[in-house]
PDB file of C-alpha atoms in Angstrom:
ATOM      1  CA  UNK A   1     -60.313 265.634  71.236  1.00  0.00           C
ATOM      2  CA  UNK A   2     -62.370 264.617  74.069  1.00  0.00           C
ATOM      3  CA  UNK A   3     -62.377 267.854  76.593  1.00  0.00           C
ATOM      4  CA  UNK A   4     -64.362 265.817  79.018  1.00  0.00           C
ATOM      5  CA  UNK A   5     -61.530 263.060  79.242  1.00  0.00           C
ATOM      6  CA  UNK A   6     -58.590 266.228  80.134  1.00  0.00           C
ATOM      7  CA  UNK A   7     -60.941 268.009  82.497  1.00  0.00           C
ATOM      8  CA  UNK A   8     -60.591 264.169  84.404  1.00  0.00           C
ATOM      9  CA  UNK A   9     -56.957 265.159  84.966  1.00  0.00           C
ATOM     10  CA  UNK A  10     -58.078 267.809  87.569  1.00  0.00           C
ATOM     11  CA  UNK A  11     -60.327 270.865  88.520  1.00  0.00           C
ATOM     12  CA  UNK A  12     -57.850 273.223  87.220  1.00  0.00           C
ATOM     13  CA  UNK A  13     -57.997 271.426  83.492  1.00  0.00           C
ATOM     14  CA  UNK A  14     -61.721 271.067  83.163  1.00  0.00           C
ATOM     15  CA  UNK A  15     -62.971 273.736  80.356  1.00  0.00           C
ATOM     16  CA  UNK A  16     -66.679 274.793  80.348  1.00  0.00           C
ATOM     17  CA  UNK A  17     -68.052 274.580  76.478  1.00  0.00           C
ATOM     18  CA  UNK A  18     -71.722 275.376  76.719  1.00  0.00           C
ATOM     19  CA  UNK A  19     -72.671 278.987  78.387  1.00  0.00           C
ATOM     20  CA  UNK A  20     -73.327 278.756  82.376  1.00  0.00           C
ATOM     21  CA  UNK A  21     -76.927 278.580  83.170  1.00  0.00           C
ATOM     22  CA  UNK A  22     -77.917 282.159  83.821  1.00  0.00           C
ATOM     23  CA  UNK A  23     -75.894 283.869  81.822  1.00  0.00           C
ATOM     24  CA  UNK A  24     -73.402 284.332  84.792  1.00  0.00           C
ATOM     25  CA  UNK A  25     -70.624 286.960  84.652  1.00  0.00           C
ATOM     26  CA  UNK A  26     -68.299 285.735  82.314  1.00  0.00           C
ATOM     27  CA  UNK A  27     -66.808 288.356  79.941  1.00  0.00           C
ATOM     28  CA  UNK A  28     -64.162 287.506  77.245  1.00  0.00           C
ATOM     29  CA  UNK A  29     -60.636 288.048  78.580  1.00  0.00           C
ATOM     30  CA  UNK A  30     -60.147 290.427  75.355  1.00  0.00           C
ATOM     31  CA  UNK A  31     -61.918 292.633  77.265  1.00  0.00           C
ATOM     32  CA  UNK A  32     -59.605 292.717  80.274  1.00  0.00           C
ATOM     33  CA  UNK A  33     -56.826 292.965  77.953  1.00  0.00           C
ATOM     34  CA  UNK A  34     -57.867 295.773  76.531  1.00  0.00           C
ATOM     35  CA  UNK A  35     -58.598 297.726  79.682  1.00  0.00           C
ATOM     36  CA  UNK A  36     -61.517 296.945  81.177  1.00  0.00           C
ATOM     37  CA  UNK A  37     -59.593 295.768  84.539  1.00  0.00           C
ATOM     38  CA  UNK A  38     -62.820 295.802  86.878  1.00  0.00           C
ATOM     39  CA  UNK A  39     -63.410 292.240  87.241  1.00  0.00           C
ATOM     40  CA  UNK A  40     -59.047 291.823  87.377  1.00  0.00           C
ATOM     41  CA  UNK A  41     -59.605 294.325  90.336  1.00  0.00           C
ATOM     42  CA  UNK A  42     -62.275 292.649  92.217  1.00  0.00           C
ATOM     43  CA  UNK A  43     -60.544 288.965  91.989  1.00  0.00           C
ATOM     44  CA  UNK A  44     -57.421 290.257  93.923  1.00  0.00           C
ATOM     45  CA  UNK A  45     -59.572 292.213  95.939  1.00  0.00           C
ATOM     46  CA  UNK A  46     -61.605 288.657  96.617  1.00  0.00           C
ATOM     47  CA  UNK A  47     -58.419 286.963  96.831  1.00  0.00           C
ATOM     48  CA  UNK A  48     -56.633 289.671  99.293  1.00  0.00           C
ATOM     49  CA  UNK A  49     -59.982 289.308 101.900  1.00  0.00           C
ATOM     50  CA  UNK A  50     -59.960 285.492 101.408  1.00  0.00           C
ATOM     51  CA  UNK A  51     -56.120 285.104 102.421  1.00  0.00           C
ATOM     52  CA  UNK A  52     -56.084 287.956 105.058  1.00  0.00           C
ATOM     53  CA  UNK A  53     -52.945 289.943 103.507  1.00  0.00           C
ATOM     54  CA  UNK A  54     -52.496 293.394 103.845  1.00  0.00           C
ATOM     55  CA  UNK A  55     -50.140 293.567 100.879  1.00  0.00           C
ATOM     56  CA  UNK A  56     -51.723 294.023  97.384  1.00  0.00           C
ATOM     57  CA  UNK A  57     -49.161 292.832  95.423  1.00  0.00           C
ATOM     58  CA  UNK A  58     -49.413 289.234  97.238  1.00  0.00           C
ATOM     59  CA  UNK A  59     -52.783 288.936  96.195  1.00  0.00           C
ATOM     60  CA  UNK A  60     -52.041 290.027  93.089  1.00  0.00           C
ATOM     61  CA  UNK A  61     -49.668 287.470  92.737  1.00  0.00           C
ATOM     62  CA  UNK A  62     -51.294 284.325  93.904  1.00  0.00           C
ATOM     63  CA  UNK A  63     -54.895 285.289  92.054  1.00  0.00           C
ATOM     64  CA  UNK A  64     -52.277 285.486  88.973  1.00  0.00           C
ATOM     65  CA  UNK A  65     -51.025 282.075  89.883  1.00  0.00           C
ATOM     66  CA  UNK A  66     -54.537 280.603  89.438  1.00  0.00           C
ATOM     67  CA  UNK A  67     -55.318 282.061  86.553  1.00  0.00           C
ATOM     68  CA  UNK A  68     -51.584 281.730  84.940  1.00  0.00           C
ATOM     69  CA  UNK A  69     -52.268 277.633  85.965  1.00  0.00           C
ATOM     70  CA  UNK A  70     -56.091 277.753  84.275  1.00  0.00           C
ATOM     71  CA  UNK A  71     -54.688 278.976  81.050  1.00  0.00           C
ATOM     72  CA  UNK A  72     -52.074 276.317  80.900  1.00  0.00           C
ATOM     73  CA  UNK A  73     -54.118 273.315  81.683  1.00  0.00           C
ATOM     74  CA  UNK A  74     -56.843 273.985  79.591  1.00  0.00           C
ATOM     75  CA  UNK A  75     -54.245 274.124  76.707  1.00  0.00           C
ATOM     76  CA  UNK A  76     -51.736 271.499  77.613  1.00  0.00           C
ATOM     77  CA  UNK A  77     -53.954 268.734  78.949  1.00  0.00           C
ATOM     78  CA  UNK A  78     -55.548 268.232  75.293  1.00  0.00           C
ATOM     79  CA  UNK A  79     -52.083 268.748  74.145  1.00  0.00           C
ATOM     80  CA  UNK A  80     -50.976 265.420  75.685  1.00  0.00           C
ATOM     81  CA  UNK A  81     -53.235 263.642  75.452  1.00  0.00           C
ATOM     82  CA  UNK A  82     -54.659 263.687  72.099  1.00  0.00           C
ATOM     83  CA  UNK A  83     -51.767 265.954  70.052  1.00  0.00           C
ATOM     84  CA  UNK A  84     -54.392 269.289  69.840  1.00  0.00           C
ATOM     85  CA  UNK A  85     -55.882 271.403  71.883  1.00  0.00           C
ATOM     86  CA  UNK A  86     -58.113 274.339  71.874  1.00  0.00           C
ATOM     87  CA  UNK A  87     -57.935 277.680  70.499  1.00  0.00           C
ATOM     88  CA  UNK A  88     -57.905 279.541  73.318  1.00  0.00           C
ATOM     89  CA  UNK A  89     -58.317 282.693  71.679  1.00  0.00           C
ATOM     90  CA  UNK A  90     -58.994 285.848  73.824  1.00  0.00           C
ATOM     91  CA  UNK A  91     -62.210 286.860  72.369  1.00  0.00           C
ATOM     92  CA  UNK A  92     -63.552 282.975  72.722  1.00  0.00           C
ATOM     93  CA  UNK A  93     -62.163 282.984  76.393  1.00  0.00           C
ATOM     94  CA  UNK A  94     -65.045 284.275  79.009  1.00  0.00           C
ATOM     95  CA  UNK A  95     -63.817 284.222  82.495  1.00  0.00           C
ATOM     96  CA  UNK A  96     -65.509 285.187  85.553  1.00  0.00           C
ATOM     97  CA  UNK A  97     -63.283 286.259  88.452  1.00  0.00           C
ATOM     98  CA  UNK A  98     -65.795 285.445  90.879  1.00  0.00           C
ATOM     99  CA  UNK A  99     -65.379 281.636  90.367  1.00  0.00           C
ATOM    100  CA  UNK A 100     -62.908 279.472  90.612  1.00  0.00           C
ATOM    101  CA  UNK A 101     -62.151 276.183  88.286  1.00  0.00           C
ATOM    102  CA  UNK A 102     -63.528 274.534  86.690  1.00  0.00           C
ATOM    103  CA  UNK A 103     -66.486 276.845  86.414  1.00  0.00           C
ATOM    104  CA  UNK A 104     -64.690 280.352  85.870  1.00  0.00           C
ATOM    105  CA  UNK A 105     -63.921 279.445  82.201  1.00  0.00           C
ATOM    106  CA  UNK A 106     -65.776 279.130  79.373  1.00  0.00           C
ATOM    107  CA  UNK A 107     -64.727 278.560  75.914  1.00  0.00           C
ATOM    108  CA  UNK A 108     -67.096 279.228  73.260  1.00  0.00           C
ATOM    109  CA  UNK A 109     -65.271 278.325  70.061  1.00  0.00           C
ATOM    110  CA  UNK A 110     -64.313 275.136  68.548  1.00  0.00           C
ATOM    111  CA  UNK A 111     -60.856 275.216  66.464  1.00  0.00           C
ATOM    112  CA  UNK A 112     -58.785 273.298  67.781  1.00  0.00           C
ATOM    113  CA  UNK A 113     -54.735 273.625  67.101  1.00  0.00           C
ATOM    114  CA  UNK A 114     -51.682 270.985  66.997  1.00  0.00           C
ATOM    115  CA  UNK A 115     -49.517 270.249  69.543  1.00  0.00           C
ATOM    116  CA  UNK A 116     -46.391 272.064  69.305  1.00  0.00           C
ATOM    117  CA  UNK A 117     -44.626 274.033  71.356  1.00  0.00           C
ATOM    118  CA  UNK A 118     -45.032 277.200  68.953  1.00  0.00           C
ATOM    119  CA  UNK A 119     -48.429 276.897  68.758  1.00  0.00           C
ATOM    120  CA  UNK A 120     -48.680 276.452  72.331  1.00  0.00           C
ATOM    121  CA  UNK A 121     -46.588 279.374  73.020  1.00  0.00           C
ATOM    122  CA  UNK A 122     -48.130 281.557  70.852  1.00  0.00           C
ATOM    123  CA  UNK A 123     -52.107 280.567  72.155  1.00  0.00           C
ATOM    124  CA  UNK A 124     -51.269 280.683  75.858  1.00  0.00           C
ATOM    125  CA  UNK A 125     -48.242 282.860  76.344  1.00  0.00           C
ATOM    126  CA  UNK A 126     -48.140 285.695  73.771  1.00  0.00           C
ATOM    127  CA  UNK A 127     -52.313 286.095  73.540  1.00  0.00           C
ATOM    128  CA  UNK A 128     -52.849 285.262  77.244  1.00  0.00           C
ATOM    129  CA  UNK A 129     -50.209 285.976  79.930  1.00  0.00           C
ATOM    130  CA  UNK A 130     -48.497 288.835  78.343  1.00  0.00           C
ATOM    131  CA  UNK A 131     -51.134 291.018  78.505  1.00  0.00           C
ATOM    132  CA  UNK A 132     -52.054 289.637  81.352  1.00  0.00           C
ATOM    133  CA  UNK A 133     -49.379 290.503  82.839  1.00  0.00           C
ATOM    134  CA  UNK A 134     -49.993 294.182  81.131  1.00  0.00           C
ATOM    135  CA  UNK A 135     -53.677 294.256  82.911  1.00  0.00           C
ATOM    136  CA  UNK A 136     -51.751 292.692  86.428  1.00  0.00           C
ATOM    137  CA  UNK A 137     -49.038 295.749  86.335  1.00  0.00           C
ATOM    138  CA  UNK A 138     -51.674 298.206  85.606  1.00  0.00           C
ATOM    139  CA  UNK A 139     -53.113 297.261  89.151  1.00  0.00           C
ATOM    140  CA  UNK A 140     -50.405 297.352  91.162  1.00  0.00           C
ATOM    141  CA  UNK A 141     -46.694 297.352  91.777  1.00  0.00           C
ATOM    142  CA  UNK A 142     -45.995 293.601  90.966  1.00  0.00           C
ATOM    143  CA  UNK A 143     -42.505 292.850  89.345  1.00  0.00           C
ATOM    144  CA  UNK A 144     -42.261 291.198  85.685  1.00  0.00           C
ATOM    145  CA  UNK A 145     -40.043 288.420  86.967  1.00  0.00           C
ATOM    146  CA  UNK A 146     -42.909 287.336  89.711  1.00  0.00           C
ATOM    147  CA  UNK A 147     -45.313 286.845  87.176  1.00  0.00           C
ATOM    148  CA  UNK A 148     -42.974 285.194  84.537  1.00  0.00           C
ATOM    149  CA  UNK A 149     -42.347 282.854  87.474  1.00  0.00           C
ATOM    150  CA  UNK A 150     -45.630 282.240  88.803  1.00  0.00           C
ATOM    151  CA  UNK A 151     -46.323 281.006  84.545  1.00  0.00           C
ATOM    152  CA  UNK A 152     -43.487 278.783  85.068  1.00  0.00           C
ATOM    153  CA  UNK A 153     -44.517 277.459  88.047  1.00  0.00           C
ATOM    154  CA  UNK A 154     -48.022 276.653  86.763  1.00  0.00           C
ATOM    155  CA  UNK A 155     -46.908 275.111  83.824  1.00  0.00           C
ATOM    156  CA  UNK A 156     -44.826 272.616  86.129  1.00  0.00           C
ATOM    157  CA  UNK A 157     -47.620 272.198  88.257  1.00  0.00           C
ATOM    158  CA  UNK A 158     -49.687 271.380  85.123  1.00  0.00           C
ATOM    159  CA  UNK A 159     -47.045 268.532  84.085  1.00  0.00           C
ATOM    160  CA  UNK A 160     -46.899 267.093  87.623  1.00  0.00           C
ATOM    161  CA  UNK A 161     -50.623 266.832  87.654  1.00  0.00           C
ATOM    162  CA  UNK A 162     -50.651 265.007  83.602  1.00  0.00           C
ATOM    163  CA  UNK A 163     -47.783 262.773  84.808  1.00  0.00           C
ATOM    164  CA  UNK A 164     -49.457 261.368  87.530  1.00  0.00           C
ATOM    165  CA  UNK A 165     -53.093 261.367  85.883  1.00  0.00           C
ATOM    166  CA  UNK A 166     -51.007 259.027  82.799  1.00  0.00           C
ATOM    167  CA  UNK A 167     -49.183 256.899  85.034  1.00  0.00           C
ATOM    168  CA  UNK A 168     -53.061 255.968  86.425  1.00  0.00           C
ATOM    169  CA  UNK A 169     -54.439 255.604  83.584  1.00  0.00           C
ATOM    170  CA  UNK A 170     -51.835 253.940  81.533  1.00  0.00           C
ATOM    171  CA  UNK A 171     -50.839 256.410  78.951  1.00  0.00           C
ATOM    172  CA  UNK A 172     -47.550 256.981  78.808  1.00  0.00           C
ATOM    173  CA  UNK A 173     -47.560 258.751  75.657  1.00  0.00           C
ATOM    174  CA  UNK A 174     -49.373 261.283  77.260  1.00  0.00           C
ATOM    175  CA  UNK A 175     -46.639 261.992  80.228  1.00  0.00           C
ATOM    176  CA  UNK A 176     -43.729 261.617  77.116  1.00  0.00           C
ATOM    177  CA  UNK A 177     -45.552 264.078  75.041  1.00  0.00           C
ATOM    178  CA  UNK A 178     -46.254 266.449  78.286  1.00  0.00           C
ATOM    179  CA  UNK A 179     -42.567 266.114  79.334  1.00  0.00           C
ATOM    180  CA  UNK A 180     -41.645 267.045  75.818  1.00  0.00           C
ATOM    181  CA  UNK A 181     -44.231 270.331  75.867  1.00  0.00           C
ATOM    182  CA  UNK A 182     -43.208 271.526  78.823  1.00  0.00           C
ATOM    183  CA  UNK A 183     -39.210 271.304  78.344  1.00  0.00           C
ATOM    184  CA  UNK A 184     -39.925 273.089  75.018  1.00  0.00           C
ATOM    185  CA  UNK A 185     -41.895 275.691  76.523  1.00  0.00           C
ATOM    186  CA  UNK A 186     -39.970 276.301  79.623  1.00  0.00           C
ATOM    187  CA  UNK A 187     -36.890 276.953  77.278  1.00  0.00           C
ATOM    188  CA  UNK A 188     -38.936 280.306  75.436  1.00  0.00           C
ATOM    189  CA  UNK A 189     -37.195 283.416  76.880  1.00  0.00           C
ATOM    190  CA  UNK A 190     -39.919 284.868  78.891  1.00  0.00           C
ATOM    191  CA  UNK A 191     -39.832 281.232  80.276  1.00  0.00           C
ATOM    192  CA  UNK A 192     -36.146 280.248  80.894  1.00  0.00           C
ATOM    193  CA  UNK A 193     -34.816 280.161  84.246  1.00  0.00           C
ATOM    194  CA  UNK A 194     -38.118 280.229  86.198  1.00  0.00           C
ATOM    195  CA  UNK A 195     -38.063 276.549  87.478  1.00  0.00           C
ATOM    196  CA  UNK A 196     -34.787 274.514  87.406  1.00  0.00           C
ATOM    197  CA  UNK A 197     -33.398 270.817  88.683  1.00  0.00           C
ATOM    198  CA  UNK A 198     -35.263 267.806  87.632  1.00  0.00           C
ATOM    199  CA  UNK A 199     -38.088 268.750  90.253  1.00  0.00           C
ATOM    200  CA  UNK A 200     -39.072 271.792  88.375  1.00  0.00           C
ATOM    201  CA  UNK A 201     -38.196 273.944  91.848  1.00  0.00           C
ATOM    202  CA  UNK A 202     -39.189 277.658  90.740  1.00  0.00           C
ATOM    203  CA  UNK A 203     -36.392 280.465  91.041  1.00  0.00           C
ATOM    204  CA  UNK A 204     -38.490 283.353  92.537  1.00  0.00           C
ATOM    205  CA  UNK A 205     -41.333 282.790  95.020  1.00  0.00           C
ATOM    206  CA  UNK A 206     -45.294 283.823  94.573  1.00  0.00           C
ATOM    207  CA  UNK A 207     -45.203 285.175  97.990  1.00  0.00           C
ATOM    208  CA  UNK A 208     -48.018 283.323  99.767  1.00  0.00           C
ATOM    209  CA  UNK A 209     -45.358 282.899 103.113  1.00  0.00           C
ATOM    210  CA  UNK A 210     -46.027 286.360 103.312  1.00  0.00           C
ATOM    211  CA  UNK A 211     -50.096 285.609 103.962  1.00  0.00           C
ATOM    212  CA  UNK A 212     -51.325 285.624 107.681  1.00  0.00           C
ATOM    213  CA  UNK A 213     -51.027 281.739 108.726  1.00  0.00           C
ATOM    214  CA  UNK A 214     -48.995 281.478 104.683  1.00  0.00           C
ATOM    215  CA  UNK A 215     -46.138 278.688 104.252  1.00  0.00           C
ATOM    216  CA  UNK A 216     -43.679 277.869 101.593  1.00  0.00           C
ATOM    217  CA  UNK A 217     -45.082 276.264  98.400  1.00  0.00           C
ATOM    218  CA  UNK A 218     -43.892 272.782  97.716  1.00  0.00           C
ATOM    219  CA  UNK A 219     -41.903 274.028  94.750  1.00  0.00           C
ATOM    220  CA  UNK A 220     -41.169 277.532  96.420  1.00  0.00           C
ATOM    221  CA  UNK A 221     -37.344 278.473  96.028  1.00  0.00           C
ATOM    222  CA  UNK A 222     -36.973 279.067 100.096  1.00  0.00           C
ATOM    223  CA  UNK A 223     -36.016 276.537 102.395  1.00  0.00           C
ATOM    224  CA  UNK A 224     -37.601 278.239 105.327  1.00  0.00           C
ATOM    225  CA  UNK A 225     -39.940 281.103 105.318  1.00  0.00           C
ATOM    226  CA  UNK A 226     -38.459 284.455 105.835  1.00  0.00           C
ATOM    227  CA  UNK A 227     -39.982 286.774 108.357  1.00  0.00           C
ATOM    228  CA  UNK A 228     -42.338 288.834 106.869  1.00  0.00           C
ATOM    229  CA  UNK A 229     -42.094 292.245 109.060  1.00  0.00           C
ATOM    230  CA  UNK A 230     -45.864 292.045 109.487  1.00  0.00           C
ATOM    231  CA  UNK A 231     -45.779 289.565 112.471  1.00  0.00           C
ATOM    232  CA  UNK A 232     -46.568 291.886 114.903  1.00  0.00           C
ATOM    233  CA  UNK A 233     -49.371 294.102 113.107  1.00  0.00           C
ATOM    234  CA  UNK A 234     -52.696 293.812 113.855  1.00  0.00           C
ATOM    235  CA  UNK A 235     -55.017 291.386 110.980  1.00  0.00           C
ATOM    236  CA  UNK A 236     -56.651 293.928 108.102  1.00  0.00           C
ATOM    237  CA  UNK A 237     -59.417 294.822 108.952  1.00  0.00           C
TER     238      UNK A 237
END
């Protein structure tokens, strides 16, 4: 399992192995899970300043998107490409909310797991984004089906991004085992219904329209942004 070849695939599926220079920031996501929802806190508070939005819960939302998309790509680009991936276990984990990929991650163990959907489900979804999800609510009003379809929409953007690094490089049995991931995943309950039609178009929306200067995702479920009722109020300050 070369993690050097899957982190070629993009930013957003490159996974840091040796600790950052410095020691850095990074804490083990068990940590966040557990309660310690500072550094949770401060990324939406980065990401709110960054996007200009008023509204908590969009910031919420689209910092969870980022990290919802990190946590599938580390796991699923191994996954296709070599039928294992990592471990990803919570305690391993270290992220640092004041990065972004593909230096806000760092694993620092070194089982590895088999490709199946199961296993997949059970590393990333049930250790990882549920109590994510847990540490996400705790900050702020964000509803359950948001987040469920921000994963869903992450995990499609994760096989869009394999299926085009495979048709490059010639490895079809990458994009076939991908494909085959993905549909598996995307039919778990907490999963089902978030993205639908052969494009993968998501069923709820992330809420970046409603950013100052925002627009509609490619895979958003609006045709045309809806107004916002924030047009007319002054920028946060």
């Amino acid at each position: 399992m070369d993690l050097v070849e899957s982190g070629s695939v993009g930013g957003f599926f490159a996974l840091r192995t040796i600790p950052p220079e410095g020691g850095g920031a990074h804490r083990p996501l068990a940590r966040l899970y557990a309660g310690e929802d500072g550094p949770l806190t401060a990324r939406v508070d980065r990401v709110a300043a960054r996007l200009g939005t008023p509204e908590r819960r969009v910031a919420a939302s689209i910092a969870h998107l980022g990290l919802a998309a990190r946590l599938w790509s580390t796991a699923i680009g191994p996954a296709a490409l070599y039928g294992r991936f990592p471990d990803l276990a919570p305690g391993e984990l270290h992220w640092d909310g004041a990065l972004t990929s593909p230096d806000d991650l760092w694993w620092s163990g070194s089982a590895t797991r088999p490709a199946t959907v199961d296993e997949l489900a059970e590393v990333v979804l049930e250790a990882h984004l549920v109590p994510l999800h847990a540490a996400l609510r705790r900050d702020g009003g964000i509803s359950p089906r948001l987040l469920w379809g921000n994963a869903g929409s992450a995990l499609a953007g994760a096989l869009r991004e394999l299926s085009r690094w495979a048709a490059v490089h010639r490895r079809p049995d990458a994009a076939e085992r991908a494909a085959a991931l993905v549909s598996g995943l995307l039919a778990r309950p907490e999963l089902a219904g978030t993205v639908r039609g052969p494009r993968l178009r998501r069923s709820s929306c992330c809420l970046y329209y409603r950013c100052p200067g925002g627009g509609l995702c490619g895979d958003c479920v609006f045709d045309h942004a809806p107004r916002t009722g924030l047009e007319a109020r002054p920028p946060a300050p």
